[in-house]
Short mmCIF file of C-alpha atoms in Angstrom, two decimals:
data_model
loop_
_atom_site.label_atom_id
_atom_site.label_comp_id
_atom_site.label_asym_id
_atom_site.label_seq_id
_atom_site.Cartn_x
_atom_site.Cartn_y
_atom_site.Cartn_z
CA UNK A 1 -3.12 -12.57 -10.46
CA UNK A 2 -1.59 -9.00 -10.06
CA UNK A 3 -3.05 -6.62 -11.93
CA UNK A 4 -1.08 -3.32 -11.05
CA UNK A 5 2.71 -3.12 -10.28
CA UNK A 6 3.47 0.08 -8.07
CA UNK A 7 7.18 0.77 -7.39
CA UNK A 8 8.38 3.79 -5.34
CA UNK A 9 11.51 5.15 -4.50
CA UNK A 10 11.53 6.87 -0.66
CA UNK A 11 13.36 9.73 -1.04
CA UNK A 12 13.21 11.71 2.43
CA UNK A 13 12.27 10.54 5.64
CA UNK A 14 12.31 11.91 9.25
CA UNK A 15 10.81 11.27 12.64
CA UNK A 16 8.10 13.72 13.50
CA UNK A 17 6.65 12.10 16.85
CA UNK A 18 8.39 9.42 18.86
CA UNK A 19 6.29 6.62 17.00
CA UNK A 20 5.52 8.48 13.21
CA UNK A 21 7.67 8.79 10.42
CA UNK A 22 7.14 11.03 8.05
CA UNK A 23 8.14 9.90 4.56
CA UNK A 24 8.04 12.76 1.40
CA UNK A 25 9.51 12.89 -2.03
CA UNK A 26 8.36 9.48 -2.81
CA UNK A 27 8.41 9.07 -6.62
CA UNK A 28 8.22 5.50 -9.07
CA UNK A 29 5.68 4.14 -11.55
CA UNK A 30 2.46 2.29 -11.74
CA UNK A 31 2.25 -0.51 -14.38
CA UNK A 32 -0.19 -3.28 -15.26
CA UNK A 33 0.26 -6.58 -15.51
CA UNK A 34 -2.51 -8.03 -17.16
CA UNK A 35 -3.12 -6.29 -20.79
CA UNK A 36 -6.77 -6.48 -20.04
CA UNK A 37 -6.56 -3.58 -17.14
CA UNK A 38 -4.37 -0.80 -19.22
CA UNK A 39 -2.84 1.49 -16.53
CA UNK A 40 1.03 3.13 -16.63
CA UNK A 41 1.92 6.21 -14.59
CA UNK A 42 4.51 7.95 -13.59
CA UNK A 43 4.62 8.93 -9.94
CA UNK A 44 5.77 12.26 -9.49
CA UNK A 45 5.46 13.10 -5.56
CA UNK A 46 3.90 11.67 -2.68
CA UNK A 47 4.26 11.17 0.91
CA UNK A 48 3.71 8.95 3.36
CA UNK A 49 2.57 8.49 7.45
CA UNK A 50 4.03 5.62 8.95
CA UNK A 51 2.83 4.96 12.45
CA UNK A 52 3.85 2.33 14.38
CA UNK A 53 2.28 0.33 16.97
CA UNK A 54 2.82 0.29 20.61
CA UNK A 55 4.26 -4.04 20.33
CA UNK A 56 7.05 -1.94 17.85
CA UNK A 57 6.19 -5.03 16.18
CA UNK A 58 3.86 -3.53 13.36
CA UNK A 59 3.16 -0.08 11.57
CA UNK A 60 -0.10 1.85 10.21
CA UNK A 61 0.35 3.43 7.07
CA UNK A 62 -1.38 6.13 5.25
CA UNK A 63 0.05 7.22 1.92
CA UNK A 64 -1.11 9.78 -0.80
CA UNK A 65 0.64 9.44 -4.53
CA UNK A 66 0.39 11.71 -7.52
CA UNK A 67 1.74 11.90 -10.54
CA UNK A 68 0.02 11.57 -14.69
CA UNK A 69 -0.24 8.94 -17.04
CA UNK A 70 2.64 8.05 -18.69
CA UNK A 71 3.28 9.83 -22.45
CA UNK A 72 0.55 12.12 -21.42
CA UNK A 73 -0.32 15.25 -19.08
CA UNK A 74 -3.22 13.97 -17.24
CA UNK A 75 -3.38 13.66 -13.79
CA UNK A 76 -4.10 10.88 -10.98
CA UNK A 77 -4.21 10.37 -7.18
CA UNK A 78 -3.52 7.19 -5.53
CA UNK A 79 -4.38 6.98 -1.47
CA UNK A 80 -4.07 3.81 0.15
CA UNK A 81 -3.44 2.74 3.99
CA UNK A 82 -2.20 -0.45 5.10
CA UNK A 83 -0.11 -2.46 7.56
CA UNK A 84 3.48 -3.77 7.67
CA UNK A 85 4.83 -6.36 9.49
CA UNK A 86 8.79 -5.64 10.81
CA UNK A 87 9.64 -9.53 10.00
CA UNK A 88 13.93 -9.32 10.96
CA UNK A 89 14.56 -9.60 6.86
CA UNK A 90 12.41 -6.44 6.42
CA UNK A 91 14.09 -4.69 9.32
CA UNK A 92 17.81 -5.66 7.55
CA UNK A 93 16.59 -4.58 4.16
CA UNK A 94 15.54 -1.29 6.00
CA UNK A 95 18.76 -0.67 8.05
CA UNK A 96 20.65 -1.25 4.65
CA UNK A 97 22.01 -4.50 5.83
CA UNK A 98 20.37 -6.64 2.54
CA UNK A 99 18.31 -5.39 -0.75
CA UNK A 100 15.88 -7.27 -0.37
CA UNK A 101 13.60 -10.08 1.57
CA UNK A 102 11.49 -12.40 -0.87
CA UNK A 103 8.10 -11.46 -2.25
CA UNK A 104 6.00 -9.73 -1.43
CA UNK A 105 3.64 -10.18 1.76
CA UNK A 106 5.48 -7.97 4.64
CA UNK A 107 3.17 -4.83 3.36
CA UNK A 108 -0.48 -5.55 2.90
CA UNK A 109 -2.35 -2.16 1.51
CA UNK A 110 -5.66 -1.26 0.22
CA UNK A 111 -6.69 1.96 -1.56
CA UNK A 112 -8.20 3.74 -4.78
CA UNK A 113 -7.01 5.76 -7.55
CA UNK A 114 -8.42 8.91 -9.09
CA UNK A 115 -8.46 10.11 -12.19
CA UNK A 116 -8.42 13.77 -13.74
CA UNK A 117 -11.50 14.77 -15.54
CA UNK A 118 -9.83 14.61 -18.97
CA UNK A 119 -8.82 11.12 -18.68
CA UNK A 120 -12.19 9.96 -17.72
CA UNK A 121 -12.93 8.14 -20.98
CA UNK A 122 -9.76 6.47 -21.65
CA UNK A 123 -8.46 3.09 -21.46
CA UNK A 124 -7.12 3.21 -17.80
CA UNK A 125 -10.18 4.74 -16.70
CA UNK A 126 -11.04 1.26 -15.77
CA UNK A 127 -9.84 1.96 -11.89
CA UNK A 128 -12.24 4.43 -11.12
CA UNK A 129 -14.35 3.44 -8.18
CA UNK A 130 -12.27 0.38 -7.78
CA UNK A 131 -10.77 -0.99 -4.61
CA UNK A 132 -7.10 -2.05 -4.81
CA UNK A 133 -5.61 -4.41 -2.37
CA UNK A 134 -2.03 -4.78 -2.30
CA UNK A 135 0.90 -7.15 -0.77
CA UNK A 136 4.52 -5.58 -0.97
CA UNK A 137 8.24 -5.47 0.35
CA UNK A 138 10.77 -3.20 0.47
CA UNK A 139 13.93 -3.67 -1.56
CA UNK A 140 17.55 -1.55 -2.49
CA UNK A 141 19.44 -0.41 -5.16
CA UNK A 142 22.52 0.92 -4.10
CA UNK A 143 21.73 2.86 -1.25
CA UNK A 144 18.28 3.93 -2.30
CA UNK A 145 15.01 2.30 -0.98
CA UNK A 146 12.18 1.32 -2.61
CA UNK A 147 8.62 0.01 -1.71
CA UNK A 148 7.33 -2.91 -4.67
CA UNK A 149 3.46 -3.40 -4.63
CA UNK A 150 1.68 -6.03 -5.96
CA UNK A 151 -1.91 -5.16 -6.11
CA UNK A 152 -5.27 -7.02 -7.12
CA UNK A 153 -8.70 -5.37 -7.48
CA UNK A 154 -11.40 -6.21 -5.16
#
């Protein structure tokens, strides 16, 4: 069962070798879904490598998210990598042609989140030294993109 929802909009994105794109401005929210594991945040910048492979066929990525928890100032970091999988109903959701492909499963991720020092006694301090492991997809609204994770805990 999912435990944390992560959904982030990709704001800015540009080639910056022949195979890596560079992704910036990413913003969104974090929110459980179990009431036992407390955790909503607001994601309020991030960025993201995106490297893909030499079959064209798959992509590396490596992404760094910040932002506080929500109705509050204090702070967290989210890193995860991961690997997605250019199935031809991601690559149409991606070139704008659909909003969206089905669950999620075309991302798979893994990563950790960190928490300022201040919010190291409350309820969502839960996640530190955790390991999250995520599936996800890609989906639009209107013309902006968005990346929808579904993550567990290991």
């Amino acid at each position: 069962m999912p435990v944390l929802k992560v959904v982030a909009k990709i704001s800015d994105q540009f080639p910056c070798l022949t195979d890596v794109l560079y992704v910036q401005n990413i913003t969104g929210t974090i929110s459980s879904q179990d009431p036992k594991y407390p955790f909503e945040a607001v994601i309020t910048s991030g960025h993201d490598v995106i490297r893909t492979t030499k079959s064209g066929q798959t992509a590396i990525l490596d992404a760094v998210l910040v932002g506080h928890l929500k109705d509050s100032d204090k702070k967290f970091l989210m890193k995860y990598s991961g690997h997605l999988s250019f199935s031809p109903e991601l690559v149409e959701v991606l070139t704008g042609k659909k909003t969206e492909h089905g669950p999620p499963g075309n991302v798979k991720s893994f990563g950790t989140i960190e928490l300022d020092e201040e919010a190291k006694g409350d309820k969502e301090s839960w996640v530190i030294g955790q390991t999250m492991v995520g599936n996800g997809r890609f989906f639009r609204e209107g013309e902006d993109l968005f990346v929808e994770y579904l993550t567990e805990f290991m």
